[in-house]
Short mmCIF file of N, CA and C in Angstrom, two decimals:
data_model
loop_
_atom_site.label_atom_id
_atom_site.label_comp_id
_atom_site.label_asym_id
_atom_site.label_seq_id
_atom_site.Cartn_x
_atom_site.Cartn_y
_atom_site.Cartn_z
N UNK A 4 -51.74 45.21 -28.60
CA UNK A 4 -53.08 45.42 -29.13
C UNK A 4 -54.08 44.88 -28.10
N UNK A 5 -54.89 46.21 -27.61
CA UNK A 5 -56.07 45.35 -27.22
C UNK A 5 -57.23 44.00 -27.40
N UNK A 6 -57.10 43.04 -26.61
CA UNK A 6 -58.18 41.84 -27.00
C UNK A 6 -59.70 42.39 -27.93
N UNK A 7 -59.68 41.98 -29.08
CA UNK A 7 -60.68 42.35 -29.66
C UNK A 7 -62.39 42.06 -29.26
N UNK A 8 -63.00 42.73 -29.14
CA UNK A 8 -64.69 42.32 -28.77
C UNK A 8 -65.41 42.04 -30.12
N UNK A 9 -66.77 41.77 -29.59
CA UNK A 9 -68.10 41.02 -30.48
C UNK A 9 -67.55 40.45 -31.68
N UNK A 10 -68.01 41.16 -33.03
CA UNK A 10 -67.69 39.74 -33.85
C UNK A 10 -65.93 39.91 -34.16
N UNK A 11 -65.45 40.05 -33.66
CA UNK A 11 -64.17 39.65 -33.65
C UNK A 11 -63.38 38.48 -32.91
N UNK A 12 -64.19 38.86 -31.61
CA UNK A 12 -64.01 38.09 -30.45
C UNK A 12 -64.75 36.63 -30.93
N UNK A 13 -65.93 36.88 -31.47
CA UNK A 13 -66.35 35.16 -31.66
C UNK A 13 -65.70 34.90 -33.04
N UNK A 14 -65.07 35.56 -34.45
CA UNK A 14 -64.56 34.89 -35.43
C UNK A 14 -63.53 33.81 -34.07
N UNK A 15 -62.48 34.85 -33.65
CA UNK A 15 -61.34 34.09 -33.09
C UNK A 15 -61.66 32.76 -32.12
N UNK A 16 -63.00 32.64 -31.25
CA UNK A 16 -63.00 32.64 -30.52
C UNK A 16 -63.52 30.95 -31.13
N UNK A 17 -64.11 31.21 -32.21
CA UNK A 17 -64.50 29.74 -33.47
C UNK A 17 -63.21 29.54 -34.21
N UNK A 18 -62.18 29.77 -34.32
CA UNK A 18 -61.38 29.54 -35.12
C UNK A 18 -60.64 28.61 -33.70
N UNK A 19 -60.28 29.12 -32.64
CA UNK A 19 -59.29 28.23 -31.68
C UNK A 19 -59.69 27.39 -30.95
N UNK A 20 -61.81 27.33 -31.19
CA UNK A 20 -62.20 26.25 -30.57
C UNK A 20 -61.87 24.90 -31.45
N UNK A 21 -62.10 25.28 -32.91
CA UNK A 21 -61.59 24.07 -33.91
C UNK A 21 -60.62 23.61 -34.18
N UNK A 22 -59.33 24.68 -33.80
CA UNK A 22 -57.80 24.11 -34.25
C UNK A 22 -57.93 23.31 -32.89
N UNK A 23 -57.84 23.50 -31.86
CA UNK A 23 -57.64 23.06 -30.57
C UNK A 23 -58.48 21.47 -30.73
N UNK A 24 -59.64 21.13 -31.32
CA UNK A 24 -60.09 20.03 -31.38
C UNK A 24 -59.49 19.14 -32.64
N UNK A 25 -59.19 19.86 -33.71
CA UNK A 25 -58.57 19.42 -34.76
C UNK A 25 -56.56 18.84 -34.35
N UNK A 26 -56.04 19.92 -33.63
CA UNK A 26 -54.69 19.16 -33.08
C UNK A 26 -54.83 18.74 -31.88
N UNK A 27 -56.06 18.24 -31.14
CA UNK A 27 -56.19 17.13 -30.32
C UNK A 27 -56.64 15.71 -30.92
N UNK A 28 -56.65 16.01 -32.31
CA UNK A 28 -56.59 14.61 -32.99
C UNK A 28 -54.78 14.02 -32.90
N UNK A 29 -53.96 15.38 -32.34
CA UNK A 29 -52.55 14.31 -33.63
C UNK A 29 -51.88 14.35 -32.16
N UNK A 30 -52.53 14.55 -30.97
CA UNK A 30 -51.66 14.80 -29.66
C UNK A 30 -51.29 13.48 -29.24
N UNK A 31 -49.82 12.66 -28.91
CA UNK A 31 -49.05 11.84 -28.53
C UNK A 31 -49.03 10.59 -29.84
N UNK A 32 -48.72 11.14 -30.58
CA UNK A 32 -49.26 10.34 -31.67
C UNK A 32 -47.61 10.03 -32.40
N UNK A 33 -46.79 9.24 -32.78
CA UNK A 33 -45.14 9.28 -33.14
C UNK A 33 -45.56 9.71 -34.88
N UNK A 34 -44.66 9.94 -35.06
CA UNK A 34 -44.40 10.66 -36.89
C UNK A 34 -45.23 9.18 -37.59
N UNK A 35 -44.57 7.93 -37.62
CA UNK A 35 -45.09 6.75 -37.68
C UNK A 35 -46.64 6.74 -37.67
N UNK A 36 -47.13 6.75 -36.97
CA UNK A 36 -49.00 6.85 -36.82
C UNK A 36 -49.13 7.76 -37.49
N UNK A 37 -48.51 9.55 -37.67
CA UNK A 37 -49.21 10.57 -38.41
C UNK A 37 -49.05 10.11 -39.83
N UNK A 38 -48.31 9.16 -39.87
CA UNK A 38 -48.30 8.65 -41.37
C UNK A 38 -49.01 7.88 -41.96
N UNK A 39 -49.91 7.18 -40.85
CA UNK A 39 -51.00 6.08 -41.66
C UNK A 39 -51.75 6.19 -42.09
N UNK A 40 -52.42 5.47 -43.00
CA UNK A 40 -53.86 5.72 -43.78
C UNK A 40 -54.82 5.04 -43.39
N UNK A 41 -55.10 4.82 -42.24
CA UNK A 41 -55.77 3.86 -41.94
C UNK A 41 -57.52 3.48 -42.23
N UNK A 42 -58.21 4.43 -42.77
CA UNK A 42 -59.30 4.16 -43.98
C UNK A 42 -59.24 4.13 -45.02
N UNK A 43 -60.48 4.03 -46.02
CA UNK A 43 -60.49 3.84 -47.35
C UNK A 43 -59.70 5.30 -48.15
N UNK A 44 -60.01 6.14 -47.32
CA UNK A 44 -59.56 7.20 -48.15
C UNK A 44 -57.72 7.40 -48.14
N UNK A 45 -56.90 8.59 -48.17
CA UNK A 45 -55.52 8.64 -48.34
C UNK A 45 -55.13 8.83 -47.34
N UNK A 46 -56.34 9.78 -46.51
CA UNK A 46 -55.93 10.75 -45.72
C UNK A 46 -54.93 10.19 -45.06
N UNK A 47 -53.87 11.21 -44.01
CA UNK A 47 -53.09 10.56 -43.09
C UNK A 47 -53.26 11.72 -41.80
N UNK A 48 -52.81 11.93 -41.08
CA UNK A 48 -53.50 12.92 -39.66
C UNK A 48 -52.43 13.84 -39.85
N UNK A 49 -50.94 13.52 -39.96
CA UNK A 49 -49.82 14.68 -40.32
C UNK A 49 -50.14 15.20 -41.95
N UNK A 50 -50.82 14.88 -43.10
CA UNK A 50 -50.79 15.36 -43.90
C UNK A 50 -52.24 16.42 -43.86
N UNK A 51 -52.94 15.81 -43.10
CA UNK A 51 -53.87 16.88 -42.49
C UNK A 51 -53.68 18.29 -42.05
N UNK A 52 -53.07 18.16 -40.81
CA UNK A 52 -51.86 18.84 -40.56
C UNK A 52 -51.48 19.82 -41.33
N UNK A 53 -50.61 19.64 -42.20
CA UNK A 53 -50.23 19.99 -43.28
C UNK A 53 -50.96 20.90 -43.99
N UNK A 54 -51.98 20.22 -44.60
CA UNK A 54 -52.89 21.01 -45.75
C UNK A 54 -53.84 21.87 -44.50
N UNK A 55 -54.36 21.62 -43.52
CA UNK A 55 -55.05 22.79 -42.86
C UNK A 55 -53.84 24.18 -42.12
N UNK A 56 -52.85 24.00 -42.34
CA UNK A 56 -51.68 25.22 -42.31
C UNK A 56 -51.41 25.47 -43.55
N UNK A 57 -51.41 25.05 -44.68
CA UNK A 57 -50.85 25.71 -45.95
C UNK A 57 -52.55 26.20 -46.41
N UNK A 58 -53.74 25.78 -46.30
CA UNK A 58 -55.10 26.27 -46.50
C UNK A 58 -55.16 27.65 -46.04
N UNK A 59 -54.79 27.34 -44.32
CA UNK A 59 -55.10 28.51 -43.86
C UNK A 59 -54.30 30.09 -43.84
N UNK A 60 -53.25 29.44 -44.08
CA UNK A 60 -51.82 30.52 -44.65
C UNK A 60 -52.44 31.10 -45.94
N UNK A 61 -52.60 29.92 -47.35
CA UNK A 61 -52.96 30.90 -48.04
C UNK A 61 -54.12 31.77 -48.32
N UNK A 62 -55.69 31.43 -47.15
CA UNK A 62 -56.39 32.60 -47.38
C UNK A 62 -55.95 33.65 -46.58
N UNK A 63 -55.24 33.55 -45.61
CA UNK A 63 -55.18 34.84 -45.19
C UNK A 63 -54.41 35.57 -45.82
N UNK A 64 -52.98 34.82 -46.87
CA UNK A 64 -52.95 35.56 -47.88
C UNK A 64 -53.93 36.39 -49.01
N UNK A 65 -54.41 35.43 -49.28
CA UNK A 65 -55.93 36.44 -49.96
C UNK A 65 -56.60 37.38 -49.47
N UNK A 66 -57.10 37.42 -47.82
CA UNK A 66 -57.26 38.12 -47.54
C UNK A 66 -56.48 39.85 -47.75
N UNK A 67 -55.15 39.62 -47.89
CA UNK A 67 -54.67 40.77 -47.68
C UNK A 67 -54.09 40.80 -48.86
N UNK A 68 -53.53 39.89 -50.25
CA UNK A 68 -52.75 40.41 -51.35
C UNK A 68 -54.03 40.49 -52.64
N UNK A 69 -55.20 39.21 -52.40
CA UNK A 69 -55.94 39.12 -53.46
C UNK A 69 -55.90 37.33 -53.95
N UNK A 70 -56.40 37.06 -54.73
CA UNK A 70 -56.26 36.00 -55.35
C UNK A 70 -54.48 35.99 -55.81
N UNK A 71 -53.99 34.49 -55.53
CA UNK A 71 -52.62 34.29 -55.97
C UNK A 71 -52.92 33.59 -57.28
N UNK A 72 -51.81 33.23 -58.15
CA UNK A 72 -52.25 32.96 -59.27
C UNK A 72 -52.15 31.13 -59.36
N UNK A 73 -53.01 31.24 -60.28
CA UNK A 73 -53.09 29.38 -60.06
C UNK A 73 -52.39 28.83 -60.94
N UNK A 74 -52.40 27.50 -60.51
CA UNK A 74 -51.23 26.99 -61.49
C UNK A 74 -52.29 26.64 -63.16
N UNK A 75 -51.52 26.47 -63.96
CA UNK A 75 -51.86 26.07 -65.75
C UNK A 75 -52.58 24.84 -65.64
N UNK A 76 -53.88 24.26 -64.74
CA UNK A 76 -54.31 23.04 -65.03
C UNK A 76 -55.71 22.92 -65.40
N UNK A 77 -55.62 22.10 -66.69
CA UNK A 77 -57.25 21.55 -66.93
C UNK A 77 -57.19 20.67 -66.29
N UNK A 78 -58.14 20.49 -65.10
CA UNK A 78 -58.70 19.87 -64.25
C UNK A 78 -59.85 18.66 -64.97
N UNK A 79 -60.29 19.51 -65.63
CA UNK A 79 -61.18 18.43 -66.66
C UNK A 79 -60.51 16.99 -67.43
N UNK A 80 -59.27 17.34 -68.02
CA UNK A 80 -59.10 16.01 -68.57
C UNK A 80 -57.47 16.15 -68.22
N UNK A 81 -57.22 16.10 -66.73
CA UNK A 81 -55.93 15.53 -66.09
C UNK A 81 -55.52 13.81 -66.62
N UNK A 82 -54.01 13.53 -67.04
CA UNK A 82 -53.89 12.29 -67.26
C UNK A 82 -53.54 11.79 -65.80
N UNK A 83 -54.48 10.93 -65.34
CA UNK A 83 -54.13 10.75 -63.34
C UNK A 83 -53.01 9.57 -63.47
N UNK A 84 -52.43 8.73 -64.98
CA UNK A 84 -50.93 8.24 -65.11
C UNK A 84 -49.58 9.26 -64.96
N UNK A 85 -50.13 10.09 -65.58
CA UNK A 85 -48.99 10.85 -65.46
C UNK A 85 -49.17 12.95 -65.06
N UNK A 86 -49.96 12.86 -64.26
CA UNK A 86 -50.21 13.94 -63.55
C UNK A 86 -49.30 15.15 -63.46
N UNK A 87 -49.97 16.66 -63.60
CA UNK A 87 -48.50 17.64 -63.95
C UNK A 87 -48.21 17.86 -62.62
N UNK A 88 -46.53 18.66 -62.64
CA UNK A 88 -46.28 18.57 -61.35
C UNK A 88 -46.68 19.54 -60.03
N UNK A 89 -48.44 20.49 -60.86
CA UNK A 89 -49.06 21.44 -59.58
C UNK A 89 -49.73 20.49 -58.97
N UNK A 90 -50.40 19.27 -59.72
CA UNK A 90 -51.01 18.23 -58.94
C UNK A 90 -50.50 17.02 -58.12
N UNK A 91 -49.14 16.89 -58.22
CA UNK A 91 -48.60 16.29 -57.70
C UNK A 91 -47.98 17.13 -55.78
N UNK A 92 -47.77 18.02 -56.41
CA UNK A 92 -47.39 19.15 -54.92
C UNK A 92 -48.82 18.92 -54.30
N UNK A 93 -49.81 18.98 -54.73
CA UNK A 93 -51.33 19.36 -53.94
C UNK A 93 -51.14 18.13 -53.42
N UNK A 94 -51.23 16.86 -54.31
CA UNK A 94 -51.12 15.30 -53.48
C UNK A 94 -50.31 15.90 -51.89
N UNK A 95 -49.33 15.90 -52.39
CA UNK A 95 -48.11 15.60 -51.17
C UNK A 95 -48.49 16.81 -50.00
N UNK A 96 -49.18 17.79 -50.34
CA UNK A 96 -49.59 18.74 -48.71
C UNK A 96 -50.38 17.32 -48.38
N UNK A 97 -50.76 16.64 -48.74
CA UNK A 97 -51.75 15.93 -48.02
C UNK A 97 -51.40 14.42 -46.93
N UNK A 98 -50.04 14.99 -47.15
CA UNK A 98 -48.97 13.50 -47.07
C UNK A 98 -47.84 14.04 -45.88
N UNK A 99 -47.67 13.27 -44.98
CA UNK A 99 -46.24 13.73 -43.51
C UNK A 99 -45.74 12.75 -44.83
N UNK A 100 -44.42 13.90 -45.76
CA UNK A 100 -43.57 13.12 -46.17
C UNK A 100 -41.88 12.46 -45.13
N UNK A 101 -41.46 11.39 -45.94
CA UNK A 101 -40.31 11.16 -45.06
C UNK A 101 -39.42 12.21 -44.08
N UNK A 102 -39.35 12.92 -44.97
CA UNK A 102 -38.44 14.30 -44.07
C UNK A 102 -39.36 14.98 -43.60
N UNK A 103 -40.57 15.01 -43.03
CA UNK A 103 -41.36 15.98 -42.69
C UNK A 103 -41.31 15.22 -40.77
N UNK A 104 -41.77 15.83 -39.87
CA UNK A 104 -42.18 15.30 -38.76
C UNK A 104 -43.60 15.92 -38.14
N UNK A 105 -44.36 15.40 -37.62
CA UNK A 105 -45.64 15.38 -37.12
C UNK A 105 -45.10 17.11 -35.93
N UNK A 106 -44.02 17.00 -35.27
CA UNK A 106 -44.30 18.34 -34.44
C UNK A 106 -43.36 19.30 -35.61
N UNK A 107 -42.97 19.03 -36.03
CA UNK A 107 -42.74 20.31 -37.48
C UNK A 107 -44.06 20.71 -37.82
N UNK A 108 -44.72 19.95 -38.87
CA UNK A 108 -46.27 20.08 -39.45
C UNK A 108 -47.15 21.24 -38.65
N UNK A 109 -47.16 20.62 -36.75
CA UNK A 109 -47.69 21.40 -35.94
C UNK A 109 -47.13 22.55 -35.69
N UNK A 110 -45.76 23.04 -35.39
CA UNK A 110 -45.56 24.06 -35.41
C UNK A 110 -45.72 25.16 -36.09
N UNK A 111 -45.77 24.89 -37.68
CA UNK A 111 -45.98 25.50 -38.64
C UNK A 111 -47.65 25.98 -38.96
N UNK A 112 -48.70 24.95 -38.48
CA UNK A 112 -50.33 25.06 -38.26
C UNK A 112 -49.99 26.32 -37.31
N UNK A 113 -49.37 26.48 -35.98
CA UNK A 113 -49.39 26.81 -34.81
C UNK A 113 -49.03 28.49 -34.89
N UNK A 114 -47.83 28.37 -36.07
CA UNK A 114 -47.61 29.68 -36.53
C UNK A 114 -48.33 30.29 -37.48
N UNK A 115 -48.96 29.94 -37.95
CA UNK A 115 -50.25 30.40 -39.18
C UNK A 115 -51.03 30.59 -38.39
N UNK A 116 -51.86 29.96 -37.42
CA UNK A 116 -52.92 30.07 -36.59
C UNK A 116 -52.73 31.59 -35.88
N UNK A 117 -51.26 32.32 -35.69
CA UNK A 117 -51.26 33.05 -34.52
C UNK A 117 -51.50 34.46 -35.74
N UNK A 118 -50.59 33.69 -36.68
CA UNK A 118 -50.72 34.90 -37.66
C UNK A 118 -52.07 35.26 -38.25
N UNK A 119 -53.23 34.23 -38.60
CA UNK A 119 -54.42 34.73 -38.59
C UNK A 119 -54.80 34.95 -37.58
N UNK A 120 -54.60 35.04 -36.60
CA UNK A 120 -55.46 35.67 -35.15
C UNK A 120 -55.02 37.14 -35.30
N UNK A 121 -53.68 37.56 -35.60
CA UNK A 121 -53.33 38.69 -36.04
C UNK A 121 -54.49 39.51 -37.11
N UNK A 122 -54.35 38.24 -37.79
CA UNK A 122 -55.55 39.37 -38.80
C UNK A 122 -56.71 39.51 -38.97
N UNK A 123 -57.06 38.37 -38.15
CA UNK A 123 -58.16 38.78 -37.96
C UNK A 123 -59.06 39.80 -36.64
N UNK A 124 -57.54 40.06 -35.59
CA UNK A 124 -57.78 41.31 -35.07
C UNK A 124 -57.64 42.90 -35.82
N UNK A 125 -56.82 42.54 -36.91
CA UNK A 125 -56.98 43.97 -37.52
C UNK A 125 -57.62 44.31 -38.71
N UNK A 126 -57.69 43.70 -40.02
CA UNK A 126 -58.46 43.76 -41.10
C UNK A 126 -59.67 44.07 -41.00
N UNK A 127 -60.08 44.90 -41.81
CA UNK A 127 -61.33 45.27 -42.07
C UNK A 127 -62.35 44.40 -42.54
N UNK A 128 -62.98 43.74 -41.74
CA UNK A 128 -63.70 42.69 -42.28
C UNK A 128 -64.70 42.72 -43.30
N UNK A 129 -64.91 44.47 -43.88
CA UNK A 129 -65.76 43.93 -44.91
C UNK A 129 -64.75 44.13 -46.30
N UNK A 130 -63.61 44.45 -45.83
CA UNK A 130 -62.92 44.38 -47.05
C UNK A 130 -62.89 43.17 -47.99
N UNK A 131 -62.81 43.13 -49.47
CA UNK A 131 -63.35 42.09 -50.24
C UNK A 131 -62.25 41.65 -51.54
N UNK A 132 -62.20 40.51 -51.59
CA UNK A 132 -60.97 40.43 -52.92
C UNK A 132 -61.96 39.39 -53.79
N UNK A 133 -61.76 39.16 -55.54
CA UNK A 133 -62.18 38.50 -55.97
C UNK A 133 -61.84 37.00 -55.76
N UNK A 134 -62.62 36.22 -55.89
CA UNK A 134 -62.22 34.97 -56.03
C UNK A 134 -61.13 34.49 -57.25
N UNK A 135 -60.10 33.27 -57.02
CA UNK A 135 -59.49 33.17 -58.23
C UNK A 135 -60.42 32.32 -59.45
N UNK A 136 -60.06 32.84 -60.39
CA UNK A 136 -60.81 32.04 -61.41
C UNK A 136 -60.21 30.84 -61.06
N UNK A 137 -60.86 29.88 -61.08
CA UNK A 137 -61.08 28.16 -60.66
C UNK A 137 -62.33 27.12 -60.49
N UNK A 138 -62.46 26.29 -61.52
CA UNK A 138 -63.76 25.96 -61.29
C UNK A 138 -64.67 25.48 -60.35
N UNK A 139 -64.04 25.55 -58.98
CA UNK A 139 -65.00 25.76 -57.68
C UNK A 139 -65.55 26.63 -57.29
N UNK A 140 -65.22 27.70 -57.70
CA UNK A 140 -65.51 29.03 -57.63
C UNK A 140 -66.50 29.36 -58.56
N UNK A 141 -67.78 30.53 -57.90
CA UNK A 141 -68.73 30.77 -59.15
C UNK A 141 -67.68 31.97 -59.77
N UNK A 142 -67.90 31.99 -61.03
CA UNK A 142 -66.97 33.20 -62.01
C UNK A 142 -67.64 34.57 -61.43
N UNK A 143 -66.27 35.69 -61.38
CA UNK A 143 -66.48 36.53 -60.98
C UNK A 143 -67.11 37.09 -59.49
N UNK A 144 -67.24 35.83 -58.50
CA UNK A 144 -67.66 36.03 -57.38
C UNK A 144 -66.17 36.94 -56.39
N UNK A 145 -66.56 37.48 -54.90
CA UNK A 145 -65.84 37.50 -54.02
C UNK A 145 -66.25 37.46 -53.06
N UNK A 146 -65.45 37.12 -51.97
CA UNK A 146 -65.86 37.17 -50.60
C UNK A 146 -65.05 38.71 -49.48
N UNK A 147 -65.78 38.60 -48.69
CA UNK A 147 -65.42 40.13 -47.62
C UNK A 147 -63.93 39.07 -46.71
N UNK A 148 -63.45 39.67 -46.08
CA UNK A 148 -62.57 38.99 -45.26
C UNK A 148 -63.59 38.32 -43.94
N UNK A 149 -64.50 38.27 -43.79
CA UNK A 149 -65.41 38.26 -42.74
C UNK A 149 -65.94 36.95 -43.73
N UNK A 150 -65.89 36.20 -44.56
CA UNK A 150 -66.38 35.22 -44.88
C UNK A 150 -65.50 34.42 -45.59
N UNK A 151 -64.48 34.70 -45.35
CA UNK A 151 -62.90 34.11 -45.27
C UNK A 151 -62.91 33.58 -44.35
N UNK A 152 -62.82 34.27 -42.94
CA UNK A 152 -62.67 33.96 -41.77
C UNK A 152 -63.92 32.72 -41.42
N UNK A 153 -64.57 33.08 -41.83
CA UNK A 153 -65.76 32.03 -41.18
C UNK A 153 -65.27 30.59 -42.13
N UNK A 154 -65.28 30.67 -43.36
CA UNK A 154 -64.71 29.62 -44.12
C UNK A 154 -63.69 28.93 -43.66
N UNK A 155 -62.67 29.53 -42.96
CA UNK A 155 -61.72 29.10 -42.03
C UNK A 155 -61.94 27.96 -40.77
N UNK A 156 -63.22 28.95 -40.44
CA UNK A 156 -63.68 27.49 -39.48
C UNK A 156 -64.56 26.88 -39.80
N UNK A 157 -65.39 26.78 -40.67
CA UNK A 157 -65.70 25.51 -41.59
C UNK A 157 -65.16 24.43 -41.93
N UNK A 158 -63.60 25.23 -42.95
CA UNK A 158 -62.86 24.14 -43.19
C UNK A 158 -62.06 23.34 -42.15
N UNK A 159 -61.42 23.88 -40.94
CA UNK A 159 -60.99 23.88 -39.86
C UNK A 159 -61.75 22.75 -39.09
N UNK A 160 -63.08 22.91 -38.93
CA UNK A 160 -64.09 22.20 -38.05
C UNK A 160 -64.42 20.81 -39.17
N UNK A 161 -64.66 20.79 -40.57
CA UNK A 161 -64.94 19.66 -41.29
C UNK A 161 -63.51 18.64 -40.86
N UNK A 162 -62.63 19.17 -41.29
CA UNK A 162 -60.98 18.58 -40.98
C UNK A 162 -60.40 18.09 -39.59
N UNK A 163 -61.49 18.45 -38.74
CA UNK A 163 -61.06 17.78 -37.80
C UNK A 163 -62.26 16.66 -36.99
N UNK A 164 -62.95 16.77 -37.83
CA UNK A 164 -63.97 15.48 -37.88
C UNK A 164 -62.90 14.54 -39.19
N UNK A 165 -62.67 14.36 -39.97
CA UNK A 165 -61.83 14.01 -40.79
C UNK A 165 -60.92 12.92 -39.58
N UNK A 166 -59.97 14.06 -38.82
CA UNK A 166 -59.09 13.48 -38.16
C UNK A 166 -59.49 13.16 -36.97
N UNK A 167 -60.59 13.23 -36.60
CA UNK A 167 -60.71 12.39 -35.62
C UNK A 167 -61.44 10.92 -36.37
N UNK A 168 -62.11 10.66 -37.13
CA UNK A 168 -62.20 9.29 -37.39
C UNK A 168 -60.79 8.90 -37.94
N UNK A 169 -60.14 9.43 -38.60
CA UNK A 169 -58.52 8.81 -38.73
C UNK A 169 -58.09 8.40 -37.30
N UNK A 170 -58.10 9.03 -36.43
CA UNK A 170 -57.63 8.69 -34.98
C UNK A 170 -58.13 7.78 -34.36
N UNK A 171 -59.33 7.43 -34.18
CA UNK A 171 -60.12 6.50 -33.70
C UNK A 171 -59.77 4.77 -34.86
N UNK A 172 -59.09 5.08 -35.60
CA UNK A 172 -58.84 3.80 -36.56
C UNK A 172 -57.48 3.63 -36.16
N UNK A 173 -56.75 4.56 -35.93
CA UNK A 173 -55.26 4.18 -35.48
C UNK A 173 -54.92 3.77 -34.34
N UNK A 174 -55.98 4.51 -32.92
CA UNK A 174 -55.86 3.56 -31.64
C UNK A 174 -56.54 4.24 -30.85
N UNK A 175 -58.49 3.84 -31.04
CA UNK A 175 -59.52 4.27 -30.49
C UNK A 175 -59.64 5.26 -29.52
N UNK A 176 -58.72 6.54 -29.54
CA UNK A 176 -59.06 7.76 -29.48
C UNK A 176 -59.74 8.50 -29.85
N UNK A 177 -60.92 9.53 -29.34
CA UNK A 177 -61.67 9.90 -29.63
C UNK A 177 -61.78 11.24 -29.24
N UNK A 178 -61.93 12.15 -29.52
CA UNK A 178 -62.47 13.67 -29.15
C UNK A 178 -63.60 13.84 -28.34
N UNK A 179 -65.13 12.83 -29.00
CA UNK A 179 -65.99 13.36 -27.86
C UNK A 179 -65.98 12.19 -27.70
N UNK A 180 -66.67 11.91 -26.41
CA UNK A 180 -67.51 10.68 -25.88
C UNK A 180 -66.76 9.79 -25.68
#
């Protein structure tokens, strides 16, 4: 396939400037460090990892099947003692569990990444699927694949500000400056 031009060329061209700054947060880093929490929050840099490859896997699923179906949860009055087990899976993308390793995590970002570059050289970008009903979502909204893609590097670019202050707490590495 020919290299795609204009707005194709800059979706892609914003999507690999952010992964590339986002997995220069987790570069020489042992499974050990991708595991720490080292601020107030949970985060850890391999569970990062993680959830920005299973994020980005499943919109580009959306992009092309539609909304997948969500799991059975009132979000409203979750017992956070004893949590069901769709919220417990969401915890753990967020987590390099024991059996997981920091260049697994990456490989798997690395293969999602190539596969949306795939699609986003061919899809019709104003093609459009509904949003899933979920209360982040306004009801009955959708987006074009062209604001998928951009959402991609939104979330992509927020997440790796994320991991770079995780990085800079684990051993004053920094991205800029």
């Amino acid at each position: 396939m020919d290299a795609p031009g204009g707005e194709r060329a800059d979706l892609l061209d914003s999507l690999r400037k952010h992964r590339a700054l986002f997995l220069g947060t987790v570069a020489g880093l042992s499974d050990e460090q991708a595991r720490l929490t080292p601020t107030a929050s949970e985060l850890c840099l391999g569970g990062l990892v993680k959830h920005v490859a299973a994020t980005e896997g499943e919109w580009a699923r959306f992009v092309v099947d539609g909304p997948a179906p969500q799991p059975d949860v009132d979000w409203d009055s979750i017992d956070w003692s004893d949590p069901p087990q769709a919220v417990l899976d969401r915890q753990d993308e967020f987590r390099l569990l024991e059996h997981e390793t920091l260049a697994g995590v990456v490989a798997l970002y690395e293969r999602t990444a190539l596969a949306t570059d795939d699609l986003v050289a061919s899809v019709d970008l104003d093609a459009r699927q509904p949003l899933p009903d979920a209360p982040w979502f306004e009801a009955g909204a959708s987006w074009t694949a062209r604001r998928v893609f951009l959402h991609l590097v939104a979330e992509t670019s927020q997440h790796a500000g994320h991991a770079d202050v995780l990085r800079e707490s684990i051993d004053g590495r920094r991205s800029m400056g």
